[in-house]
Amino acid sequence: MSTSLGSLESQCSLDTAAATTLTAGAKLLHNATHVVNNAWIGVRQMFECKTFNPIYTTFVHDAFCLEGVDGLTWLFSTSLFMFMFAMLMIMFRAGLYPVKRPHP
């Protein structure tokens, strides 16, 4: 602080102990403000785009563009085989029983 203890005592009507305590509290508050400012700068750096871009690329791009295509391929081929075998089952079941015709 730029104010001396003598001028602080005379301007604020304080004794030496109170002026020393006030000066120590102001220095503590000043240092705490710098700590909070540095912590806030760290938080801002942590949430920058360069931090989240690799995470986004890994989870979203790789998942949708690479794994998603493989998943859709398996889904399509499985559905196609289920459809074909279901049609075969219906065809063979229909051919198993004789056709019932109404009597005239």
Backbone as numpy.savetxt, mean C-alpha at the origin, in Angstrom:
# Nx Ny Nz CAx CAy CAz Cx Cy Cz
20.30 31.29 21.11 19.46 32.47 21.11 20.34 33.71 21.11
19.85 34.73 20.51 20.64 35.95 20.41 20.43 36.87 21.62
19.42 36.62 22.43 19.16 37.46 23.60 19.97 36.95 24.78
20.64 37.86 25.49 21.43 37.46 26.66 20.54 37.31 27.87
21.07 36.68 28.89 20.29 36.48 30.12 19.96 37.80 30.79
20.89 38.72 30.76 20.65 40.02 31.40 19.49 40.76 30.76
19.46 40.81 29.44 18.36 41.52 28.77 17.05 40.76 28.92
17.11 39.43 28.98 15.89 38.64 29.20 15.33 38.89 30.59
16.22 39.01 31.58 15.78 39.30 32.95 15.13 40.67 33.03
15.71 41.64 32.38 15.17 43.01 32.49 13.89 43.17 31.67
13.80 42.56 30.50 12.62 42.75 29.65 11.41 41.97 30.16
11.66 40.78 30.76 10.55 39.94 31.20 10.33 39.99 32.71
11.11 40.79 33.41 11.02 40.92 34.87 11.19 39.56 35.54
12.25 38.83 35.18 12.53 37.51 35.72 13.80 37.56 36.55
13.93 36.60 37.48 15.21 36.47 38.17 16.12 35.59 37.33
17.37 35.37 37.78 18.36 34.65 36.99 17.95 33.19 36.77
17.40 32.52 37.77 16.99 31.12 37.65 15.87 30.95 36.63
14.89 31.85 36.68 13.76 31.77 35.75 14.22 32.07 34.33
15.12 33.02 34.16 15.62 33.35 32.83 16.45 32.20 32.26
17.25 31.54 33.13 18.03 30.39 32.69 17.11 29.23 32.29
16.07 29.00 33.06 15.10 27.94 32.75 14.37 28.24 31.44
13.98 29.50 31.24 13.30 29.90 30.01 14.22 29.72 28.81
15.49 30.07 28.96 16.45 29.91 27.86 16.66 28.43 27.54
16.78 27.60 28.58 16.95 26.16 28.36 15.72 25.56 27.69
14.53 25.99 28.09 13.30 25.50 27.46 13.20 25.92 26.01
13.62 27.14 25.70 13.60 27.62 24.31 14.58 26.84 23.46
15.76 26.54 24.01 16.74 25.74 23.26 16.21 24.32 23.03
15.56 23.75 24.06 14.98 22.41 23.92 13.88 22.41 22.85
13.04 23.41 22.86 11.98 23.52 21.85 12.57 23.70 20.46
13.64 24.48 20.35 14.30 24.68 19.07 14.87 23.37 18.53
15.54 22.62 19.39 16.11 21.33 18.97 15.02 20.31 18.64
13.93 20.31 19.40 12.82 19.39 19.12 12.17 19.71 17.78
12.10 20.99 17.45 11.54 21.39 16.16 12.39 20.86 15.01
13.71 20.91 15.19 14.58 20.36 14.15 14.43 18.84 14.03
14.25 18.15 15.15 14.06 16.70 15.11 12.77 16.36 14.38
11.70 17.07 14.69 10.41 16.82 14.02 10.51 17.13 12.53
11.22 18.20 12.18 11.39 18.56 10.77 12.17 17.48 10.03
13.24 16.98 10.62 14.02 15.90 9.98 13.20 14.62 9.86
12.38 14.33 10.87 11.52 13.14 10.79 10.50 13.29 9.68
9.93 14.49 9.53 8.95 14.73 8.47 9.58 14.61 7.09
10.81 15.08 6.96 11.53 14.94 5.69 11.75 13.45 5.38
12.08 12.66 6.40 12.24 11.22 6.21 10.96 10.54 5.78
9.84 10.95 6.37 8.54 10.37 5.99 8.20 10.73 4.54
8.46 11.98 4.15 8.20 12.39 2.77 9.05 11.60 1.78
10.32 11.37 2.14 11.19 10.59 1.26 10.73 9.14 1.18
10.18 8.63 2.26 9.72 7.25 2.27 8.50 7.06 1.36
7.67 8.08 1.23 6.46 7.97 0.42 6.62 8.53 -0.98
7.83 8.76 -1.43 8.04 9.25 -2.79 7.73 8.16 -3.81
7.59 8.56 -5.05 7.24 7.64 -6.13 8.33 6.60 -6.36
9.59 7.00 -6.22 10.68 6.05 -6.48 10.68 4.91 -5.47
10.02 5.09 -4.34 9.93 4.01 -3.36 8.83 3.01 -3.75
7.70 3.52 -4.23 6.56 2.66 -4.50 6.53 2.12 -5.92
7.25 2.72 -6.85 7.21 2.26 -8.23 7.69 0.82 -8.39
8.80 0.38 -7.76 9.18 -1.03 -7.90 8.15 -1.98 -7.29
7.54 -1.57 -6.20 6.52 -2.41 -5.57 5.31 -2.53 -6.50
4.86 -1.41 -7.06 3.74 -1.42 -7.99 4.05 -2.27 -9.21
5.26 -2.11 -9.75 5.64 -2.87 -10.94 5.63 -4.35 -10.65
6.15 -4.74 -9.51 6.21 -6.16 -9.16 4.82 -6.75 -9.00
3.97 -6.09 -8.23 2.68 -6.68 -7.91 1.64 -6.51 -9.00
1.57 -5.36 -9.61 0.50 -5.12 -10.57 0.89 -5.54 -11.98
1.99 -5.01 -12.50 2.37 -5.30 -13.88 2.70 -6.78 -14.05
3.56 -7.32 -13.20 3.94 -8.72 -13.34 2.75 -9.65 -13.10
1.88 -9.29 -12.16 0.73 -10.14 -11.87 -0.26 -10.16 -13.03
-0.60 -8.99 -13.55 -1.60 -8.94 -14.62 -1.04 -9.35 -15.97
0.14 -8.86 -16.30 0.65 -9.07 -17.66 1.31 -10.44 -17.84
1.90 -10.97 -16.82 2.58 -12.26 -16.96 1.75 -13.41 -16.39
1.43 -13.32 -15.12 0.69 -14.41 -14.47 -0.77 -14.43 -14.91
-1.34 -13.28 -15.21 -2.75 -13.22 -15.63 -2.98 -13.93 -16.94
-2.05 -13.79 -17.88 -2.19 -14.45 -19.19 -2.10 -15.96 -19.02
-1.17 -16.43 -18.19 -1.08 -17.87 -17.94 -2.34 -18.40 -17.28
-2.88 -17.63 -16.34 -4.11 -18.05 -15.67 -5.29 -18.12 -16.61
-5.41 -17.13 -17.50 -6.51 -17.16 -18.47 -6.36 -18.30 -19.47
-5.12 -18.65 -19.82 -4.89 -19.80 -20.71 -5.37 -21.08 -20.05
-5.01 -21.27 -18.80 -5.47 -22.47 -18.08 -6.99 -22.47 -17.93
-7.57 -21.33 -17.64 -9.02 -21.24 -17.49 -9.73 -21.57 -18.79
-9.27 -21.04 -19.91 -9.89 -21.32 -21.21 -9.75 -22.78 -21.58
-8.55 -23.35 -21.43 -8.36 -24.75 -21.83 -9.16 -25.69 -20.93
-9.22 -25.42 -19.65 -10.01 -26.27 -18.74 -11.49 -26.18 -19.08
-11.98 -24.97 -19.32 -13.40 -24.81 -19.68 -13.71 -25.50 -21.00
-12.81 -25.43 -21.96 -13.03 -26.07 -23.25 -13.12 -27.59 -23.09
-12.20 -28.18 -22.33 -12.26 -29.63 -22.11 -13.50 -30.05 -21.32
-13.91 -29.24 -20.34 -15.14 -29.57 -19.60 -16.34 -29.53 -20.53
-16.40 -28.54 -21.41 -17.50 -28.44 -22.36 -17.53 -29.64 -23.30
-16.34 -30.01 -23.82 -16.29 -31.14 -24.76 -16.71 -32.44 -24.08
-16.23 -32.71 -22.90 -16.59 -33.96 -22.23 -18.03 -33.95 -21.74
-18.57 -32.78 -21.40 -19.98 -32.70 -21.03 -20.87 -33.00 -22.24
-20.50 -32.51 -23.42 -21.27 -32.81 -24.63 -21.17 -34.30 -24.98
-19.99 -34.88 -24.80 -19.85 -36.32 -25.03 -20.72 -37.12 -24.07
-20.74 -36.70 -22.81 -21.55 -37.40 -21.81 -23.04 -37.31 -22.17
-23.49 -36.14 -22.56 -24.90 -35.98 -22.93 -25.21 -36.80 -24.18
-24.29 -36.82 -25.15 -24.51 -37.58 -26.37 -24.58 -39.08 -26.08
-23.66 -39.61 -25.30 -23.66 -41.04 -25.00 -24.83 -41.43 -24.11
-25.25 -40.55 -23.21 -26.40 -40.85 -22.36 -27.67 -40.89 -23.20
-27.78 -39.99 -24.14 -28.97 -39.98 -25.01 -28.98 -41.22 -25.90
-27.78 -41.68 -26.31 -27.72 -42.87 -27.16 -27.88 -44.16 -26.37
-27.82 -44.12 -25.05 -27.90 -45.32 -24.21 -29.33 -45.83 -24.11
-30.29 -44.94 -24.06 -31.68 -45.34 -23.88 -32.42 -45.31 -25.22
-33.33 -46.23 -25.41 -34.10 -46.20 -26.67 -35.06 -45.01 -26.68
-35.39 -44.59 -27.88 -36.28 -43.45 -28.05 -37.70 -43.94 -27.82
-38.40 -43.25 -26.95 -39.80 -43.60 -26.67 -40.69 -42.77 -27.58
-41.50 -43.50 -28.35 -42.41 -42.82 -29.26 -43.83 -43.00 -28.72
-44.60 -41.98 -28.86 -46.00 -42.12 -28.39 -46.78 -43.09 -29.31
-47.65 -43.87 -28.71 -48.48 -44.79 -29.50 -49.66 -44.04 -30.08
-49.91 -44.26 -31.38 -51.05 -43.52 -31.99 -52.39 -44.09 -31.64
